[in-house]
Amino acid sequence: MQIQHPIYQGVLQIMSSNFLVNTRDSKKPKFVLLTSQVFGEITISRTIEKLELERRYWAQKSIPWMLVTEGIPKLYSRILVGFTQLSWMKRLCVNELRFMSIINYLLSVAGAGKFRKNKMSRILFAWELGGNYGHLSRQLPIAQQLRRQGHDVFFVVRDTTVAAQLLGPYGFAFTQAPFDTAGKRPVRPPANYAEILLASGYADRAALWGLVRSWLSLIEMFKADIVIIDHAPTALFAAHLTGLPTILIGNGFEIPPDCSPLPSIRPWENIANDRLLRAEECVLERLNTIASSLNARTLLRIPELFQGTGKILSTFVELDHYGIRDGEIYASPIFSSATGQQMAWSEPDKPHIFAYLRPSVPGFELLLKALSKQPAEVIVVAPGIRRAQAETVVSANFRVLGQPVLLDSLLELADLVVSTGGTGTVSQCLLAGVPLLLVPQNVEQYLMSQCVEALGAGLTAKQNRQEEDFAGLLESLLHDPCYRKAAEVFAKQYAGFTPEQAVDQAVQLINTVLAKSMQP
């Protein structure tokens, strides 16, 4: 058929169907296949290709295949009903998916303008700083619900590779976020949020101007009605300059508290208050210079930017990197557990250890060796791992994967999770009552590890990261029941929590802010 089979990192992927319904009724087909997807996703040409492969597969087995969908816009419905009554159209379309392709094309050339007017709003998701999967995993379920409601959604992302993996399958459009290309490393590690900004291009006036103008251009080209800020301070400032409403989504680290100077993110060091103040004053002067040149409102303090039209502090109060904040409403973490391949434990009589790491983590190979010597079944997910690194430890009870997996089923039987300390992974593990070994790679992850230790639900690998150090931590976590008990206490406290609750809260806030902004 000249259709490329789904492939990921050079490996052909197994295609699967959603439902296979069996019936014992001899008057009905023995099997009826149902595929359910959101309507907006099945109008994407690549999705149509893959569905056509699926349809033909089951046709060869003489098993009926039906496409069940939801959220069909009214304009699509009218065109579908009209065209299905035309005999010539039925002859032209050899199958349902070919029909969908034609309808999609006709809309693009004839009815796109009218269809777009029926959209409610244009929503821009902005992700500027940070890495890995956590940011888009948090944004994706919100964006899906907004799109089902009829909104136009567009992403500006820090990492286009991650976006291709997470957003691509759902047909969301995205582009690269502006970032400082100089790549100058600071002389010393940032001491607070203001110094993070200075290390991200704010120290150079020309670089900051370029970043701000780029975000202003992106907002204008997309004609955004609202900007959803996920660790995107320059996008937040650009929206401030235009007067656009914003919604902040982030964990404790990504949304600094409302105080001046912005507090230290290295509490174990004795950092002078003058240093924190100088950093904040420098950033404030840079931003206000730009605001004045554009006749926009200047800022008295940096925290003003983060006290805008809406905020979603997406973490548990116990896991706030800055500690508990008075007067803040915690929306609980938002994470997507529906992405990745399905995995299962194969050794029921052995302890189960799951690890989600990066090869760049200090002590990575020594940690793998320590894990491989445990009398346990181990599954390691390490995106970017080299084959040579994996081959040194792989065995019948030790699997190494390069792409995400579905965590829910693994956590049900997991005895321990090894993680760098991302908010989403930590939250999922604690909600499942599973203790953690934290191997932080940066200051944000280290602060999270201290929150977990304060709960008594895990241990942190400090600077000593030799094989014997990792082995000692693993032994303690696997054999001392106090860590499991502390994790189970946390899970019991938040029993009944689901990420969908926080997603619904975020969507409701976005719609409320949009409605207010559109009032005369």
Short mmCIF file of C-alpha atoms in Angstrom, two decimals:
data_model
loop_
_atom_site.label_atom_id
_atom_site.label_comp_id
_atom_site.label_asym_id
_atom_site.label_seq_id
_atom_site.Cartn_x
_atom_site.Cartn_y
_atom_site.Cartn_z
CA MET A 1 0.00 0.00 0.00
CA GLN A 2 3.09 2.26 0.12
CA ILE A 3 2.26 3.15 3.75
CA GLN A 4 5.14 3.30 6.20
CA HIS A 5 4.72 0.97 9.14
CA PRO A 6 4.88 2.75 12.54
CA ILE A 7 8.52 2.99 13.64
CA TYR A 8 10.24 4.41 16.73
CA GLN A 9 14.01 4.95 16.94
CA GLY A 10 14.51 2.56 14.03
CA VAL A 11 12.39 -0.24 15.55
CA LEU A 12 9.14 -1.39 13.94
CA GLN A 13 6.26 -1.07 16.41
CA ILE A 14 3.47 -3.56 17.02
CA MET A 15 0.11 -2.15 15.96
CA SER A 16 -2.89 -2.95 18.11
CA SER A 17 -6.64 -2.53 17.99
CA ASN A 18 -8.66 -1.13 20.85
CA PHE A 19 -11.43 -3.69 21.26
CA LEU A 20 -12.18 -7.18 20.01
CA VAL A 21 -15.69 -8.16 21.04
CA ASN A 22 -16.57 -11.84 21.16
CA THR A 23 -20.14 -13.13 20.86
CA ARG A 24 -21.67 -16.59 21.09
CA ASP A 25 -24.74 -15.51 19.14
CA SER A 26 -24.66 -17.51 15.90
CA LYS A 27 -26.81 -14.89 14.18
CA LYS A 28 -24.15 -12.23 14.69
CA PRO A 29 -20.51 -12.08 13.59
CA LYS A 30 -18.28 -14.05 15.94
CA PHE A 31 -15.98 -11.06 16.33
CA VAL A 32 -16.70 -7.36 15.92
CA LEU A 33 -13.80 -4.95 16.07
CA LEU A 34 -14.33 -1.46 17.47
CA THR A 35 -11.80 1.33 17.27
CA SER A 36 -12.58 4.43 19.32
CA GLN A 37 -10.78 7.74 18.82
CA VAL A 38 -11.48 11.43 19.18
CA PHE A 39 -12.81 12.81 15.90
CA GLY A 40 -10.19 15.54 15.58
CA GLU A 41 -7.44 12.91 15.69
CA ILE A 42 -8.83 10.68 12.94
CA THR A 43 -8.84 13.52 10.40
CA ILE A 44 -5.02 13.57 10.43
CA SER A 45 -3.61 11.98 7.27
CA ARG A 46 -1.06 9.80 9.10
CA THR A 47 -3.72 8.52 11.47
CA ILE A 48 -5.93 7.74 8.49
CA GLU A 49 -3.11 5.70 6.95
CA LYS A 50 -2.61 3.62 10.10
CA LEU A 51 -6.33 3.05 10.54
CA GLU A 52 -6.56 1.87 6.95
CA LEU A 53 -3.83 -0.71 7.65
CA GLU A 54 -5.88 -1.89 10.62
CA ARG A 55 -9.11 -2.03 8.62
CA ARG A 56 -7.54 -4.14 5.87
CA TYR A 57 -5.97 -6.52 8.37
CA TRP A 58 -9.33 -7.40 9.86
CA ALA A 59 -11.01 -7.46 6.44
CA GLN A 60 -8.63 -10.26 5.45
CA LYS A 61 -9.94 -12.23 8.42
CA SER A 62 -13.57 -11.47 7.45
CA ILE A 63 -14.13 -9.70 10.76
CA PRO A 64 -16.29 -6.56 10.68
CA TRP A 65 -14.42 -3.38 11.64
CA MET A 66 -16.16 -0.24 12.78
CA LEU A 67 -14.88 3.21 13.65
CA VAL A 68 -16.51 4.68 16.76
CA THR A 69 -15.74 8.31 17.51
CA GLU A 70 -16.91 11.27 19.56
CA GLY A 71 -16.88 15.03 19.40
CA ILE A 72 -17.88 15.48 15.73
CA PRO A 73 -18.30 19.24 15.09
CA LYS A 74 -21.65 20.34 13.63
CA LEU A 75 -20.16 21.43 10.31
CA TYR A 76 -18.51 18.04 9.82
CA SER A 77 -21.77 16.33 10.72
CA ARG A 78 -23.77 18.24 8.10
CA ILE A 79 -21.22 17.54 5.36
CA LEU A 80 -20.96 13.85 6.33
CA VAL A 81 -24.72 13.36 6.25
CA GLY A 82 -25.04 15.18 2.93
CA PHE A 83 -22.25 13.30 1.15
CA THR A 84 -23.26 9.87 2.41
CA GLN A 85 -26.55 10.31 0.54
CA LEU A 86 -24.75 10.77 -2.81
CA SER A 87 -24.36 7.53 -4.75
CA TRP A 88 -21.36 8.83 -6.73
CA MET A 89 -19.55 9.63 -3.49
CA LYS A 90 -20.19 6.12 -2.20
CA ARG A 91 -18.69 4.64 -5.38
CA LEU A 92 -15.66 6.93 -5.17
CA CYS A 93 -14.91 6.10 -1.53
CA VAL A 94 -13.85 2.47 -1.35
CA ASN A 95 -13.80 2.61 2.43
CA GLU A 96 -14.71 4.84 5.35
CA LEU A 97 -11.22 6.21 5.79
CA ARG A 98 -10.90 7.26 2.16
CA PHE A 99 -14.20 9.05 2.69
CA MET A 100 -12.77 10.82 5.74
CA SER A 101 -9.75 11.94 3.71
CA ILE A 102 -11.97 13.48 1.04
CA ILE A 103 -14.19 15.20 3.60
CA ASN A 104 -11.15 16.61 5.36
CA TYR A 105 -9.77 17.93 2.08
CA LEU A 106 -13.09 19.51 1.07
CA LEU A 107 -13.29 21.26 4.42
CA SER A 108 -9.77 22.60 4.07
CA VAL A 109 -10.46 24.20 0.69
CA ALA A 110 -14.14 25.10 1.02
CA GLY A 111 -15.34 25.26 4.60
CA ALA A 112 -12.23 25.86 6.67
CA GLY A 113 -13.01 29.52 7.24
CA LYS A 114 -16.50 28.83 8.49
CA PHE A 115 -15.30 25.88 10.55
CA ARG A 116 -12.61 27.99 12.24
CA LYS A 117 -15.17 30.63 13.18
CA ASN A 118 -17.03 27.99 15.13
CA LYS A 119 -13.97 27.42 17.30
CA MET A 120 -14.26 28.90 20.76
CA SER A 121 -10.75 30.25 21.37
CA ARG A 122 -7.12 29.95 20.34
CA ILE A 123 -4.98 28.61 23.17
CA LEU A 124 -1.18 28.71 23.12
CA PHE A 125 0.77 26.34 25.39
CA ALA A 126 4.27 27.67 26.14
CA TRP A 127 7.16 25.58 27.50
CA GLU A 128 10.54 27.33 27.64
CA LEU A 129 12.80 25.99 30.41
CA GLY A 130 13.48 22.50 31.76
CA GLY A 131 13.60 19.16 29.99
CA ASN A 132 12.36 15.58 29.71
CA TYR A 133 8.73 14.41 29.45
CA GLY A 134 7.14 16.00 32.53
CA HIS A 135 6.06 19.32 31.02
CA LEU A 136 4.23 17.96 27.98
CA SER A 137 2.85 15.02 29.95
CA ARG A 138 1.22 17.63 32.17
CA GLN A 139 -0.03 19.76 29.27
CA LEU A 140 -1.27 16.95 27.01
CA PRO A 141 -4.41 15.82 28.94
CA ILE A 142 -5.44 19.46 29.40
CA ALA A 143 -4.98 20.21 25.71
CA GLN A 144 -6.93 17.10 24.69
CA GLN A 145 -9.93 18.13 26.77
CA LEU A 146 -9.77 21.70 25.46
CA ARG A 147 -9.66 20.48 21.87
CA ARG A 148 -12.69 18.24 22.46
CA GLN A 149 -14.52 21.36 23.60
CA GLY A 150 -13.75 23.02 20.26
CA HIS A 151 -10.73 25.18 21.10
CA ASP A 152 -7.75 25.61 18.76
CA VAL A 153 -4.58 24.48 20.53
CA PHE A 154 -0.96 25.15 19.56
CA PHE A 155 2.27 24.28 21.39
CA VAL A 156 5.58 26.13 21.58
CA VAL A 157 8.03 23.65 23.10
CA ARG A 158 11.55 23.54 24.47
CA ASP A 159 12.28 20.07 23.07
CA THR A 160 10.83 19.17 19.67
CA THR A 161 11.99 15.54 19.95
CA VAL A 162 9.92 15.04 23.08
CA ALA A 163 7.04 16.90 21.41
CA ALA A 164 7.18 14.58 18.40
CA GLN A 165 6.94 11.57 20.70
CA LEU A 166 4.16 12.85 22.97
CA LEU A 167 2.17 15.31 20.84
CA GLY A 168 2.74 13.81 17.39
CA PRO A 169 0.50 10.75 17.86
CA TYR A 170 -2.39 13.07 18.79
CA GLY A 171 -1.94 15.44 15.87
CA PHE A 172 -1.14 18.58 17.87
CA ALA A 173 0.82 21.26 16.02
CA PHE A 174 3.98 22.59 17.68
CA THR A 175 7.09 24.63 17.01
CA GLN A 176 10.44 25.30 18.65
CA ALA A 177 10.48 27.72 21.59
CA PRO A 178 12.94 30.63 21.55
CA PHE A 179 15.97 30.03 23.77
CA ASP A 180 19.37 31.60 24.45
CA THR A 181 21.77 30.17 21.86
CA ALA A 182 24.91 31.52 23.53
CA GLY A 183 24.93 28.62 25.96
CA LYS A 184 27.21 30.38 28.45
CA ARG A 185 27.53 28.46 31.68
CA PRO A 186 27.25 30.61 34.81
CA VAL A 187 30.36 31.05 36.93
CA ARG A 188 28.50 29.59 39.90
CA PRO A 189 25.25 27.62 40.22
CA PRO A 190 22.09 29.80 40.31
CA ALA A 191 21.07 30.68 43.85
CA ASN A 192 17.44 31.63 43.20
CA TYR A 193 14.89 31.96 40.40
CA ALA A 194 16.27 35.35 39.35
CA GLU A 195 19.71 33.83 38.81
CA ILE A 196 18.12 31.02 36.77
CA LEU A 197 16.74 33.73 34.48
CA LEU A 198 20.12 35.46 34.25
CA ALA A 199 21.68 32.13 33.26
CA SER A 200 18.98 31.67 30.59
CA GLY A 201 19.76 34.77 28.55
CA TYR A 202 18.49 37.57 30.79
CA ALA A 203 22.03 38.74 31.61
CA ASP A 204 22.51 39.85 27.98
CA ARG A 205 20.25 42.74 26.96
CA ALA A 206 20.35 41.88 23.25
CA ALA A 207 19.65 38.20 23.90
CA LEU A 208 16.68 39.05 26.12
CA TRP A 209 15.29 41.45 23.50
CA GLY A 210 15.51 38.67 20.94
CA LEU A 211 13.73 36.19 23.19
CA VAL A 212 10.92 38.63 24.02
CA ARG A 213 10.41 39.66 20.39
CA SER A 214 10.30 36.00 19.32
CA TRP A 215 7.58 35.22 21.84
CA LEU A 216 5.63 38.34 20.83
CA SER A 217 5.81 37.20 17.19
CA LEU A 218 4.63 33.68 18.03
CA ILE A 219 1.71 35.01 20.07
CA GLU A 220 0.75 37.36 17.23
CA MET A 221 1.10 34.76 14.44
CA PHE A 222 -1.08 32.27 16.30
CA LYS A 223 -3.47 35.08 17.32
CA ALA A 224 -3.69 33.59 20.78
CA ASP A 225 -6.58 34.44 23.08
CA ILE A 226 -4.78 33.06 26.13
CA VAL A 227 -1.31 31.68 26.91
CA ILE A 228 -0.82 28.65 29.16
CA ILE A 229 2.56 29.10 30.84
CA ASP A 230 4.51 25.97 31.79
CA HIS A 231 7.98 27.03 32.99
CA ALA A 232 8.04 29.76 30.32
CA PRO A 233 8.92 33.05 32.06
CA THR A 234 9.74 34.97 28.86
CA ALA A 235 6.45 33.93 27.29
CA LEU A 236 4.79 35.10 30.50
CA PHE A 237 6.47 38.49 30.19
CA ALA A 238 5.52 38.75 26.49
CA ALA A 239 1.88 38.06 27.38
CA HIS A 240 2.16 40.74 30.09
CA LEU A 241 3.35 43.22 27.44
CA THR A 242 0.36 42.45 25.19
CA GLY A 243 -2.19 42.34 28.01
CA LEU A 244 -3.17 38.76 27.16
CA PRO A 245 -4.59 36.61 29.98
CA THR A 246 -2.32 33.83 31.19
CA ILE A 247 -2.68 30.66 33.21
CA LEU A 248 0.39 29.36 35.06
CA ILE A 249 0.80 25.60 35.36
CA GLY A 250 3.76 24.24 37.25
CA ASN A 251 5.13 22.43 40.25
CA GLY A 252 6.54 24.27 43.23
CA PHE A 253 9.94 24.89 41.66
CA GLU A 254 8.59 26.36 38.42
CA ILE A 255 6.33 28.94 40.11
CA PRO A 256 8.34 30.88 42.69
CA PRO A 257 6.61 32.14 45.83
CA ASP A 258 5.31 35.68 46.24
CA CYS A 259 8.16 37.23 48.20
CA SER A 260 11.17 39.47 47.67
CA PRO A 261 13.92 38.71 47.29
CA LEU A 262 13.10 35.42 45.62
CA PRO A 263 14.28 32.75 48.07
CA SER A 264 17.37 30.60 47.75
CA ILE A 265 17.07 27.28 45.93
CA ARG A 266 20.25 26.07 47.66
CA PRO A 267 19.18 26.08 51.32
CA TRP A 268 22.17 23.97 52.35
CA GLU A 269 24.49 26.88 51.42
CA ASN A 270 24.90 30.14 53.32
CA ILE A 271 23.91 32.54 50.51
CA ALA A 272 23.93 36.23 51.37
CA ASN A 273 20.66 38.10 51.08
CA ASP A 274 22.44 40.86 49.12
CA ARG A 275 23.25 38.39 46.35
CA LEU A 276 19.61 37.38 46.01
CA LEU A 277 18.53 41.03 45.92
CA ARG A 278 21.12 42.02 43.28
CA ALA A 279 19.99 39.22 40.98
CA GLU A 280 16.35 40.23 41.28
CA GLU A 281 17.13 43.92 40.71
CA CYS A 282 19.15 43.07 37.60
CA VAL A 283 16.34 41.00 36.07
CA LEU A 284 13.76 43.63 36.98
CA GLU A 285 15.81 46.41 35.33
CA ARG A 286 16.16 44.36 32.13
CA LEU A 287 12.45 43.62 31.92
CA ASN A 288 11.32 47.14 32.75
CA THR A 289 13.62 48.61 30.10
CA ILE A 290 11.80 46.54 27.49
CA ALA A 291 8.37 47.32 28.96
CA SER A 292 9.09 51.08 28.92
CA SER A 293 10.26 51.00 25.30
CA LEU A 294 6.95 49.36 24.32
CA ASN A 295 4.83 51.68 26.51
CA ALA A 296 3.75 48.74 28.66
CA ARG A 297 3.27 48.60 32.40
CA THR A 298 6.51 48.15 34.33
CA LEU A 299 6.95 45.78 37.27
CA LEU A 300 7.70 46.62 40.88
CA ARG A 301 8.74 43.07 41.72
CA ILE A 302 9.40 39.89 39.71
CA PRO A 303 6.71 37.92 41.62
CA GLU A 304 4.12 40.28 40.06
CA LEU A 305 4.47 38.28 36.85
CA PHE A 306 3.42 35.11 38.67
CA GLN A 307 0.34 36.65 40.30
CA GLY A 308 -1.60 36.99 37.05
CA THR A 309 -5.04 35.91 35.97
CA GLY A 310 -4.81 32.26 36.98
CA LYS A 311 -2.48 29.75 38.62
CA ILE A 312 -2.43 25.97 38.89
CA LEU A 313 0.13 24.86 41.48
CA SER A 314 0.39 21.31 40.23
CA THR A 315 1.85 19.43 43.16
CA PHE A 316 0.95 18.04 46.56
CA VAL A 317 1.53 20.41 49.44
CA GLU A 318 4.10 17.99 50.92
CA LEU A 319 6.09 18.04 47.66
CA ASP A 320 6.39 21.80 47.17
CA HIS A 321 10.09 22.51 46.53
CA TYR A 322 9.84 25.83 48.41
CA GLY A 323 7.88 24.41 51.33
CA ILE A 324 4.25 25.00 52.26
CA ARG A 325 2.94 28.39 51.08
CA ASP A 326 0.31 30.24 53.05
CA GLY A 327 -2.77 31.20 51.08
CA GLU A 328 -1.97 29.07 48.01
CA ILE A 329 -4.37 26.51 46.56
CA TYR A 330 -2.65 23.28 45.54
CA ALA A 331 -4.29 21.67 42.52
CA SER A 332 -2.37 18.39 42.93
CA PRO A 333 -0.09 17.03 40.20
CA ILE A 334 -1.14 16.56 36.60
CA PHE A 335 0.56 13.74 34.80
CA SER A 336 -0.31 11.46 31.93
CA SER A 337 -0.12 7.75 32.68
CA ALA A 338 -1.53 6.75 29.29
CA THR A 339 1.66 7.10 27.23
CA GLY A 340 4.28 4.41 26.74
CA GLN A 341 4.41 0.71 26.03
CA GLN A 342 2.75 -1.91 28.19
CA MET A 343 5.10 -3.91 30.43
CA ALA A 344 4.55 -6.61 33.03
CA TRP A 345 6.59 -8.33 35.71
CA SER A 346 7.53 -11.94 34.91
CA GLU A 347 9.01 -13.11 38.24
CA PRO A 348 6.22 -13.13 40.86
CA ASP A 349 8.44 -14.56 43.64
CA LYS A 350 11.17 -11.92 43.43
CA PRO A 351 11.28 -8.29 44.54
CA HIS A 352 10.44 -5.87 41.73
CA ILE A 353 12.52 -2.73 41.10
CA PHE A 354 11.60 -0.16 38.46
CA ALA A 355 14.04 2.60 37.49
CA TYR A 356 13.48 5.68 35.33
CA LEU A 357 16.82 7.37 34.70
CA ARG A 358 18.91 9.29 32.21
CA PRO A 359 22.38 8.08 31.12
CA SER A 360 23.68 11.55 32.00
CA VAL A 361 22.88 11.03 35.70
CA PRO A 362 26.15 11.05 37.72
CA GLY A 363 26.99 7.47 38.68
CA PHE A 364 24.59 5.98 36.11
CA GLU A 365 26.67 2.93 35.11
CA LEU A 366 27.65 2.16 38.71
CA LEU A 367 23.98 2.31 39.69
CA LEU A 368 23.11 -0.15 36.90
CA LYS A 369 25.77 -2.54 38.23
CA ALA A 370 24.40 -2.26 41.76
CA LEU A 371 20.88 -2.94 40.48
CA SER A 372 22.03 -5.92 38.41
CA LYS A 373 23.46 -7.60 41.52
CA GLN A 374 20.21 -7.40 43.45
CA PRO A 375 18.25 -10.67 43.78
CA ALA A 376 15.30 -8.94 42.12
CA GLU A 377 13.57 -8.47 38.80
CA VAL A 378 14.59 -5.07 37.42
CA ILE A 379 13.13 -2.94 34.62
CA VAL A 380 15.12 0.16 33.70
CA VAL A 381 13.82 2.87 31.37
CA ALA A 382 16.74 5.03 30.23
CA PRO A 383 16.00 7.16 27.15
CA GLY A 384 19.20 7.70 25.16
CA ILE A 385 21.09 4.75 26.64
CA ARG A 386 23.81 3.28 24.40
CA ARG A 387 23.57 -0.35 23.42
CA ALA A 388 26.99 -1.04 24.94
CA GLN A 389 25.83 0.33 28.29
CA ALA A 390 22.72 -1.83 28.29
CA GLU A 391 24.50 -5.03 27.21
CA THR A 392 26.73 -5.02 30.30
CA VAL A 393 23.77 -5.59 32.63
CA VAL A 394 20.95 -7.13 30.59
CA SER A 395 19.89 -10.60 31.74
CA ALA A 396 16.77 -12.71 32.09
CA ASN A 397 15.75 -10.66 35.15
CA PHE A 398 17.14 -7.30 34.04
CA ARG A 399 15.49 -5.42 31.18
CA VAL A 400 16.66 -2.08 29.80
CA LEU A 401 14.37 0.02 27.60
CA GLY A 402 14.94 3.26 25.74
CA GLN A 403 11.37 4.59 25.71
CA PRO A 404 8.62 5.29 28.26
CA VAL A 405 6.39 2.54 29.66
CA LEU A 406 2.97 2.54 31.27
CA LEU A 407 3.64 2.85 34.98
CA ASP A 408 0.29 2.02 36.56
CA SER A 409 0.43 -1.77 36.16
CA LEU A 410 4.12 -1.93 37.13
CA LEU A 411 3.60 0.07 40.32
CA GLU A 412 0.93 -2.33 41.56
CA LEU A 413 3.61 -4.95 42.25
CA ALA A 414 6.71 -2.77 42.55
CA ASP A 415 8.77 -2.92 45.75
CA LEU A 416 11.00 0.03 44.90
CA VAL A 417 11.33 2.77 42.29
CA VAL A 418 14.62 4.48 41.38
CA SER A 419 14.11 7.96 39.95
CA THR A 420 15.90 11.25 39.40
CA GLY A 421 13.09 13.04 41.24
CA GLY A 422 10.64 14.41 38.70
CA THR A 423 7.36 15.56 40.26
CA GLY A 424 5.17 13.34 38.08
CA THR A 425 7.09 10.12 38.68
CA VAL A 426 7.48 10.77 42.42
CA SER A 427 3.77 11.55 42.76
CA GLN A 428 2.72 8.38 40.91
CA CYS A 429 4.97 6.23 43.10
CA LEU A 430 3.81 7.74 46.39
CA LEU A 431 0.16 7.47 45.34
CA ALA A 432 0.83 3.75 44.77
CA GLY A 433 2.53 3.44 48.15
CA VAL A 434 5.93 2.60 46.66
CA PRO A 435 9.16 3.88 48.31
CA LEU A 436 11.82 5.66 46.26
CA LEU A 437 15.56 5.86 45.79
CA LEU A 438 16.17 9.37 44.43
CA VAL A 439 19.24 10.02 42.28
CA PRO A 440 18.93 13.76 41.56
CA GLN A 441 20.73 15.34 38.64
CA ASN A 442 19.92 19.00 39.32
CA VAL A 443 18.88 21.26 42.14
CA GLU A 444 15.14 20.94 41.42
CA GLN A 445 15.34 17.16 41.70
CA TYR A 446 17.46 17.41 44.83
CA LEU A 447 14.86 19.63 46.52
CA MET A 448 12.20 17.07 45.59
CA SER A 449 14.31 14.28 47.07
CA GLN A 450 14.45 16.22 50.35
CA CYS A 451 10.65 16.40 50.37
CA VAL A 452 10.45 12.61 49.95
CA GLU A 453 13.01 12.05 52.72
CA ALA A 454 11.03 14.38 54.99
CA LEU A 455 8.03 12.11 54.44
CA GLY A 456 10.18 9.09 55.35
CA ALA A 457 9.23 7.45 52.03
CA GLY A 458 12.67 7.27 50.43
CA LEU A 459 16.40 7.94 50.44
CA THR A 460 18.64 10.19 48.36
CA ALA A 461 21.94 9.34 46.70
CA LYS A 462 24.26 12.13 47.75
CA GLN A 463 27.64 13.01 46.23
CA ASN A 464 29.15 9.61 47.05
CA ARG A 465 27.90 7.50 44.17
CA GLN A 466 30.10 4.44 44.07
CA GLU A 467 28.62 1.00 43.46
CA GLU A 468 28.80 0.11 47.15
CA ASP A 469 26.99 3.36 48.06
CA PHE A 470 24.09 2.50 45.74
CA ALA A 471 24.06 -1.09 47.00
CA GLY A 472 23.70 0.10 50.61
CA LEU A 473 20.80 2.40 49.76
CA LEU A 474 19.03 -0.37 47.82
CA GLU A 475 19.44 -2.81 50.70
CA SER A 476 18.00 -0.34 53.20
CA LEU A 477 14.99 0.52 51.06
CA LEU A 478 14.17 -3.10 50.22
CA HIS A 479 14.56 -4.55 53.69
CA ASP A 480 13.56 -1.78 56.12
CA PRO A 481 9.72 -1.66 56.16
CA CYS A 482 9.59 1.91 57.47
CA TYR A 483 9.97 3.38 53.96
CA ARG A 484 7.13 1.32 52.52
CA LYS A 485 4.92 2.22 55.50
CA ALA A 486 5.58 5.95 55.04
CA ALA A 487 4.74 5.71 51.34
CA GLU A 488 1.54 3.82 52.14
CA VAL A 489 0.55 6.53 54.66
CA PHE A 490 0.88 9.11 51.89
CA ALA A 491 -1.15 6.90 49.51
CA LYS A 492 -3.90 6.46 52.09
CA GLN A 493 -4.06 10.22 52.71
CA TYR A 494 -4.69 10.84 49.00
CA ALA A 495 -6.77 7.74 48.30
CA GLY A 496 -9.21 8.40 45.50
CA PHE A 497 -7.05 11.06 43.85
CA THR A 498 -6.79 10.88 40.07
CA PRO A 499 -4.95 13.24 37.69
CA GLU A 500 -8.26 13.76 35.90
CA GLN A 501 -9.50 15.79 38.87
CA ALA A 502 -6.65 18.26 38.46
CA VAL A 503 -7.11 18.29 34.67
CA ASP A 504 -10.80 19.17 35.08
CA GLN A 505 -9.85 21.93 37.51
CA ALA A 506 -7.31 23.34 35.04
CA VAL A 507 -9.74 23.25 32.11
CA GLN A 508 -12.46 24.92 34.18
CA LEU A 509 -10.05 27.70 35.19
CA ILE A 510 -8.94 28.25 31.58
CA ASN A 511 -12.54 28.49 30.37
CA THR A 512 -13.44 30.86 33.20
CA VAL A 513 -10.53 33.19 32.42
CA LEU A 514 -11.38 33.06 28.70
CA ALA A 515 -15.01 33.94 29.37
CA LYS A 516 -14.03 36.92 31.51
CA SER A 517 -11.50 38.17 28.96
CA MET A 518 -14.13 38.15 26.20
CA GLN A 519 -16.61 40.24 28.15
CA PRO A 520 -16.94 43.83 26.85
#
